[in-house]
DNA sequence: CGGGGAATCTTGTCAGTGACAAGTTTGGAG
DNA sequence: CTCCAAACTTGTCACTGACAAGATTCCCCG
């Protein structure tokens, strides 16, 4: 298996990337709990100890996966904000990321699974946070109503709403949902108000 | 260890309950991923195979834990609704349950960890759902605005908001938070609106 | 009271897993 | 061409979950 580059060789060539992709696939299917480093190695056609060389241990691999996820989320949010300028669409993009990059999203919010103090991960997470809060000030009367505390609270409420919907959707708690819940998410997110 | 009843004997006496309590404690400390049946057995002072008799397998134990959680959540929500009659306080009670019964809550929304079709669990989950939606119709103009679909959507938004805040809090994504986030939760939940 | 079935718990075992140690192969800089 | 470092392998160990078979205890029914 694995038709990478020019046939099988002692050096895989792109093992790190292959392992991350295989991990994302496996997690999306059976959840993070069922993930096995040895199974990933088998899928990639390498020995059982090969993954350790790139990631150290299991938490190391999930750290890389989470960091990748935070990077992608930041990019998706920036893109949504740049192209629509709508706070609502920022939330929709958040939900879309959760549903399309399910494995990454699930790992990202489970810090007990990875090395939460990894520098690269921390940086990526902060970039996500900035992108997430970039649109808060744009809410009508967002900055005027009650100062910075008010902005922060509204942002937290928006984040909670989008995050909660995504989480419930991923857990299968919402029956009778369409394949891609973008439209439902939009409707739900509209229930956020800035003035309390 | 384990000063149950009248000293140690071949029959533990209340092993099932002891295992569930130990599991909740272990999960609250290190997350569901680190849970070990053999470790639970050691804590309870029984052999490594004793848990299997009561729960079948690991998923069986987590099924029981999740069912217990859904029962408790339903009770807490009913209690909150009965004593306050406030939709807002229903959400606060939801968040309080998540933070005070952390282990149960975390497992409940991770169906890949348990037998999601277990009859007792399904029943308990439905009781939770009923208690959760019991207050939706009470929202101002909740029933009049747009019929059943509107009520369902508002309920989903409220659930998402409370669930998202609780989840983010549990994941440690919200720095600078008080020990018990009741008051913050109340403030955040006030950002829900029924009219879109 | 007392026999016996059933519930509870034990010991023993097996394959799979993550982590680590030590050795092998390969690429590439000088 | 040499040699070093990176990439990967084989080998091993403790631990885990699951299962099988046996031991102990409870309690119901006569």
XYZ file of C-alpha atoms (C1' of nucleotides) in Angstrom:
452
model
C 0.000 0.000 0.000
C 0.963 3.659 0.074
C 2.000 4.628 -3.433
C 4.111 7.528 -2.317
C 6.821 9.077 -4.455
C 8.835 6.396 -6.195
C 7.821 3.141 -4.596
C 8.429 1.824 -1.128
C 11.783 2.538 0.413
C 13.378 2.599 3.806
C 12.531 6.259 4.064
C 8.846 6.843 3.710
C 9.330 10.384 2.502
C 6.283 12.030 3.979
C 5.444 9.917 6.970
C 4.579 12.775 9.280
C 1.899 14.081 6.953
C 0.632 10.586 6.162
C 0.253 9.760 9.843
C -1.658 12.954 10.574
C -4.014 12.286 7.693
C -4.549 8.694 8.752
C -5.157 9.818 12.323
C -7.770 12.334 11.228
C -9.519 9.652 9.198
C -9.450 7.123 12.024
C -10.701 9.623 14.599
C -13.507 10.812 12.351
C -14.673 7.214 12.070
C -14.327 5.864 15.591
C -13.490 8.770 17.863
C -10.221 9.710 19.533
C -10.520 6.963 22.130
C -10.128 4.200 19.551
C -6.995 5.681 18.007
C -3.989 3.366 17.921
C -0.495 4.415 16.945
C 0.288 0.891 15.810
C -2.772 0.862 13.581
C -1.711 4.148 12.028
C 1.727 2.692 11.393
C 0.160 -0.325 9.695
C -1.983 1.904 7.488
C 1.086 3.858 6.439
C 3.050 0.685 5.836
C 5.775 1.371 8.395
C 6.917 -0.296 11.573
C 5.089 0.127 14.852
C 7.738 2.425 16.300
C 8.009 4.783 13.343
C 5.408 7.279 14.612
C 7.348 7.872 17.805
C 10.243 9.280 15.825
C 8.108 12.118 14.476
C 5.825 12.799 17.397
C 7.513 11.399 20.471
C 4.409 9.805 21.870
C 0.670 9.607 21.305
C 0.042 12.965 22.909
C 2.663 14.408 20.596
C 0.761 13.268 17.541
C -2.495 14.675 18.868
C -0.700 17.908 19.703
C 0.311 18.243 16.079
C -3.212 17.409 14.959
C -4.718 20.004 17.288
C -2.225 22.652 16.185
C -3.062 21.911 12.568
C -6.713 22.304 13.473
C -6.231 25.671 15.185
C -4.295 26.922 12.171
C -7.009 25.843 9.775
C -9.739 27.269 11.960
C -7.974 30.631 12.147
C -7.609 30.655 8.370
C -11.260 29.711 7.831
C -12.476 32.420 10.204
C -10.253 35.082 8.667
C -11.471 34.072 5.229
C -15.120 34.232 6.287
C -14.669 37.603 7.910
C -12.769 39.016 4.947
C -15.268 37.866 2.370
C -18.537 38.613 4.179
C -17.749 41.063 6.977
C -20.650 39.480 8.821
C -20.450 38.418 12.436
C -23.150 35.858 11.761
C -21.163 34.271 8.956
C -18.188 34.051 11.272
C -20.262 31.734 13.457
C -21.431 29.755 10.448
C -17.812 29.283 9.389
C -16.996 28.043 12.886
C -19.731 25.419 12.678
C -18.734 24.468 9.147
C -15.171 23.895 10.265
C -16.368 21.670 13.089
C -18.458 19.528 10.775
C -16.042 19.269 7.871
C -12.861 18.819 9.921
C -14.504 16.781 12.609
C -11.451 14.914 13.895
C -9.371 18.052 14.320
C -12.191 19.875 16.045
C -12.873 17.078 18.490
C -9.243 16.843 19.553
C -8.752 20.606 19.813
C -11.110 20.968 22.749
C -9.814 17.974 24.654
C -6.550 19.249 26.122
C -6.128 16.156 28.255
C -5.325 14.337 25.013
C -2.377 16.478 24.007
C 0.470 18.644 25.297
C -1.504 21.812 25.921
C 1.595 23.908 26.587
C 3.315 23.135 23.296
C 4.560 26.473 21.888
C 3.416 25.916 18.303
C 0.000 24.845 19.515
C -0.356 27.789 21.882
C 0.504 30.188 19.088
C -1.998 28.607 16.707
C -4.681 28.666 19.367
C -4.102 32.347 19.976
C -4.396 33.050 16.264
C -7.752 31.272 16.314
C -8.881 33.340 19.255
C -7.966 36.596 17.559
C -9.800 35.628 14.387
C -12.788 34.587 16.449
C -13.061 37.879 18.290
C -12.206 39.992 15.269
C -15.858 40.534 14.444
C -17.259 41.200 17.881
C -16.601 44.918 17.856
C -18.562 45.142 14.631
C -21.814 44.236 16.318
C -24.339 47.097 16.364
C -23.596 49.152 19.468
C -21.089 46.502 20.395
C -18.404 48.912 21.459
C -20.645 51.631 22.783
C -23.002 49.642 24.994
C -20.826 48.758 27.923
C -17.160 49.018 27.098
C -14.642 46.220 26.792
C -16.304 43.962 29.316
C -19.499 44.047 27.351
C -17.690 43.211 24.126
C -15.947 40.326 25.773
C -19.208 38.999 27.165
C -20.973 39.227 23.832
C -18.091 37.478 22.156
C -18.180 34.742 24.741
C -21.907 34.290 24.206
C -21.439 34.072 20.442
C -18.603 31.621 20.787
C -20.623 29.525 23.224
C -23.603 29.459 20.895
C -21.620 28.364 17.850
C -19.497 25.953 19.848
C -22.479 24.424 21.578
C -24.376 23.874 18.363
C -21.338 22.317 16.702
C -20.650 20.091 19.681
C -24.220 18.878 19.953
C -24.308 18.196 16.228
C -21.078 16.222 16.376
C -22.259 14.166 19.322
C -25.296 13.080 17.335
C -27.659 14.650 19.848
C -29.597 16.509 17.162
C -31.758 14.079 15.195
C -33.352 14.874 11.859
C -30.546 17.144 10.762
C -29.455 17.722 7.173
C -26.071 16.460 6.015
C -24.517 19.911 6.242
C -26.137 22.004 8.967
C -25.070 25.400 7.645
C -28.590 26.705 7.264
C -29.749 25.425 10.623
C -26.657 26.919 12.212
C -27.441 30.273 10.637
C -30.951 30.205 12.021
C -29.752 29.240 15.486
C -26.991 31.840 15.526
C -29.522 34.544 14.774
C -30.839 34.067 18.296
C -27.864 35.943 19.681
C -28.446 39.438 20.884
C -25.907 42.030 21.920
C -28.047 44.149 24.194
C -28.996 42.568 27.478
C -9.427 0.706 51.966
C -13.160 0.554 51.437
C -14.784 0.473 54.826
C -18.066 -0.846 53.565
C -20.649 -2.512 55.755
C -18.970 -4.956 58.115
C -15.407 -5.331 56.927
C -13.957 -6.962 53.873
C -15.571 -10.143 52.627
C -15.808 -12.143 49.480
C -18.856 -10.160 48.522
C -18.107 -6.497 48.331
C -21.672 -5.537 49.046
C -21.980 -2.435 46.930
C -19.361 -2.868 44.262
C -21.438 -1.477 41.440
C -21.963 1.827 43.183
C -18.375 1.964 44.399
C -17.063 1.440 40.876
C -19.257 4.162 39.437
C -18.132 6.591 42.114
C -14.484 5.716 41.580
C -14.927 6.069 37.831
C -16.452 9.520 38.217
C -13.580 10.580 40.427
C -10.929 9.222 38.067
C -12.528 10.802 35.011
C -12.895 14.157 36.728
C -9.171 14.076 37.436
C -7.651 12.742 34.239
C -10.391 12.585 31.641
C -12.250 9.594 30.226
C -9.292 8.539 28.074
C -7.151 7.665 31.064
C -9.807 5.504 32.719
C -8.714 1.943 33.494
C -11.039 -0.792 34.684
C -8.156 -2.523 36.450
C -7.312 0.678 38.285
C -10.913 1.032 39.411
C -10.847 -2.538 40.650
C -7.684 -1.826 42.628
C -9.241 1.271 44.175
C -12.257 -0.746 45.247
C -10.068 -3.535 46.577
C -11.387 -6.256 44.286
C -9.877 -8.404 41.565
C -9.278 -7.091 38.089
C -12.165 -9.027 36.585
C -14.794 -7.995 39.111
C -16.043 -4.940 37.194
C -16.916 -7.048 34.177
C -19.495 -8.925 36.176
C -21.516 -5.788 36.822
C -21.010 -3.916 33.596
C -19.951 -6.458 30.995
C -17.218 -4.325 29.523
C -15.772 -0.841 29.712
C -18.489 0.607 27.521
C -21.015 -0.970 29.841
C -19.625 0.916 32.818
C -19.647 4.193 30.929
C -23.197 3.457 29.793
C -24.257 3.198 33.416
C -22.362 6.382 34.256
C -23.997 8.283 31.393
C -27.455 7.010 32.331
C -26.882 8.112 35.912
C -25.870 11.502 34.555
C -28.971 11.906 32.410
C -31.153 10.995 35.363
C -29.454 13.530 37.593
C -29.576 16.210 34.930
C -33.302 15.666 34.393
C -33.866 15.933 38.130
C -31.766 19.092 38.414
C -33.591 20.750 35.529
C -37.019 19.815 36.856
C -36.023 21.149 40.250
C -34.769 24.426 38.785
C -37.887 24.894 36.717
C -40.201 24.064 39.598
C -38.515 26.402 42.041
C -37.879 29.397 39.792
C -40.111 29.052 36.733
C -37.405 30.926 34.860
C -36.096 29.809 31.502
C -32.843 31.566 32.264
C -32.378 29.635 35.492
C -32.959 26.427 33.573
C -29.855 27.233 31.584
C -27.931 28.141 34.709
C -28.894 24.796 36.222
C -27.624 23.067 33.079
C -24.247 24.762 33.404
C -24.109 24.081 37.126
C -24.705 20.383 36.521
C -21.900 20.312 33.965
C -19.434 21.907 36.343
C -20.368 20.048 39.504
C -20.828 16.610 37.927
C -18.065 17.030 35.421
C -17.262 13.365 34.779
C -20.872 12.404 34.113
C -21.376 15.370 31.815
C -18.271 14.679 29.772
C -19.214 11.065 29.164
C -22.853 11.820 28.385
C -22.040 13.656 25.175
C -19.500 11.152 23.938
C -21.675 8.317 22.637
C -18.702 6.561 21.090
C -17.659 5.716 24.648
C -20.818 3.854 25.618
C -23.679 1.730 24.321
C -25.867 4.520 22.988
C -28.831 2.219 22.351
C -29.088 0.894 25.886
C -32.782 1.073 26.885
C -32.251 2.519 30.353
C -29.924 5.143 28.961
C -32.255 6.090 26.129
C -35.107 6.530 28.587
C -33.024 8.705 30.891
C -31.822 10.801 27.986
C -35.391 11.408 26.875
C -36.355 12.487 30.362
C -33.518 14.998 30.229
C -34.725 16.280 26.880
C -38.243 16.787 28.157
C -37.047 18.663 31.213
C -34.810 20.776 29.013
C -37.577 21.830 26.657
C -40.176 22.222 29.372
C -39.492 25.918 29.708
C -39.212 26.908 26.071
C -42.909 27.550 25.559
C -42.801 29.938 28.460
C -40.606 32.419 26.601
C -42.384 35.681 25.777
C -44.184 35.159 22.461
C -42.511 31.784 22.318
C -45.558 29.923 21.177
C -47.189 32.678 19.203
C -44.291 33.889 17.070
C -43.879 31.098 14.582
C -45.480 27.906 15.749
C -43.802 24.696 16.811
C -40.842 25.115 14.495
C -40.004 28.434 16.086
C -40.223 26.985 19.573
C -37.960 24.123 18.596
C -35.454 26.508 17.092
C -35.406 28.749 20.136
C -34.987 25.742 22.368
C -32.113 24.510 20.246
C -30.442 27.908 20.449
C -30.825 27.990 24.226
C -29.504 24.483 24.585
C -26.570 25.284 22.310
C -25.720 28.394 24.282
C -25.743 26.661 27.656
C -24.027 23.568 26.307
C -21.363 25.568 24.525
C -20.522 27.648 27.569
C -20.346 24.568 29.771
C -18.184 22.706 27.273
C -15.762 25.577 26.815
C -15.511 26.017 30.555
C -14.806 22.329 31.088
C -12.156 22.273 28.392
C -10.295 25.050 30.160
C -10.647 27.372 27.205
C -11.974 30.204 29.337
C -9.187 31.712 31.411
C -9.725 33.992 34.376
C -12.952 32.331 35.407
C -14.274 32.071 38.958
C -14.425 28.668 40.660
C -18.155 28.364 40.077
C -19.209 30.159 36.896
C -22.889 30.503 37.775
C -22.907 34.274 37.552
C -20.941 34.381 34.317
C -23.243 31.758 32.871
C -26.263 33.846 33.785
C -24.793 36.871 32.043
C -23.941 34.886 28.936
C -27.318 33.181 28.781
C -29.043 36.560 28.811
C -27.734 37.062 25.291
C -30.368 34.705 23.953
C -33.295 36.222 22.150
C -36.483 34.568 21.007
C -37.432 36.899 18.194
C -35.280 36.763 15.113
C -33.021 -25.982 59.324
C -30.628 -27.228 55.200
C -29.883 -28.156 50.305
C -29.074 -26.172 45.957
C -29.158 -22.828 42.387
C -27.754 -18.319 41.245
C -25.283 -14.223 42.019
C -20.819 -12.497 43.128
C -16.061 -12.481 42.937
C -11.266 -14.835 41.854
C -7.409 -16.695 39.267
C -5.425 -17.457 34.879
C -4.620 -16.326 30.247
C -4.341 -13.942 25.636
C -3.864 -10.477 22.113
C -3.221 -5.632 21.535
C -1.115 -1.210 22.941
C 2.282 2.630 24.190
C 6.835 3.486 25.472
C 11.517 2.740 25.318
C 16.259 0.798 23.937
C 19.409 -0.502 20.571
C 20.515 -1.524 16.002
C 20.116 -0.662 10.631
C 19.600 1.958 6.491
C 19.694 6.104 3.883
C 20.502 10.925 2.425
C 23.552 14.563 2.070
C 27.102 17.885 3.539
C 31.958 18.569 3.332
C 34.381 9.347 -0.738
C 33.591 9.599 4.154
C 31.019 10.145 7.883
C 27.296 11.969 10.596
C 22.600 12.708 11.453
C 17.964 11.731 10.310
C 14.655 8.154 9.403
C 13.149 3.810 10.238
C 13.426 -1.214 12.204
C 13.431 -5.003 15.493
C 12.972 -6.390 20.134
C 11.127 -5.994 24.599
C 8.344 -4.693 28.782
C 4.488 -3.371 31.662
C -0.215 -2.526 31.264
C -4.887 -3.039 29.598
C -9.539 -5.127 28.245
C -11.770 -9.283 27.358
C -12.784 -13.877 28.166
C -12.890 -18.659 30.410
C -13.215 -21.495 34.283
C -13.308 -22.095 39.074
C -14.256 -20.642 44.060
C -17.212 -18.506 47.504
C -21.325 -16.754 49.419
C -26.209 -15.491 49.542
C -30.857 -16.657 49.840
C -35.014 -18.939 48.328
C -37.809 -22.916 48.784
C -38.951 -26.976 50.891
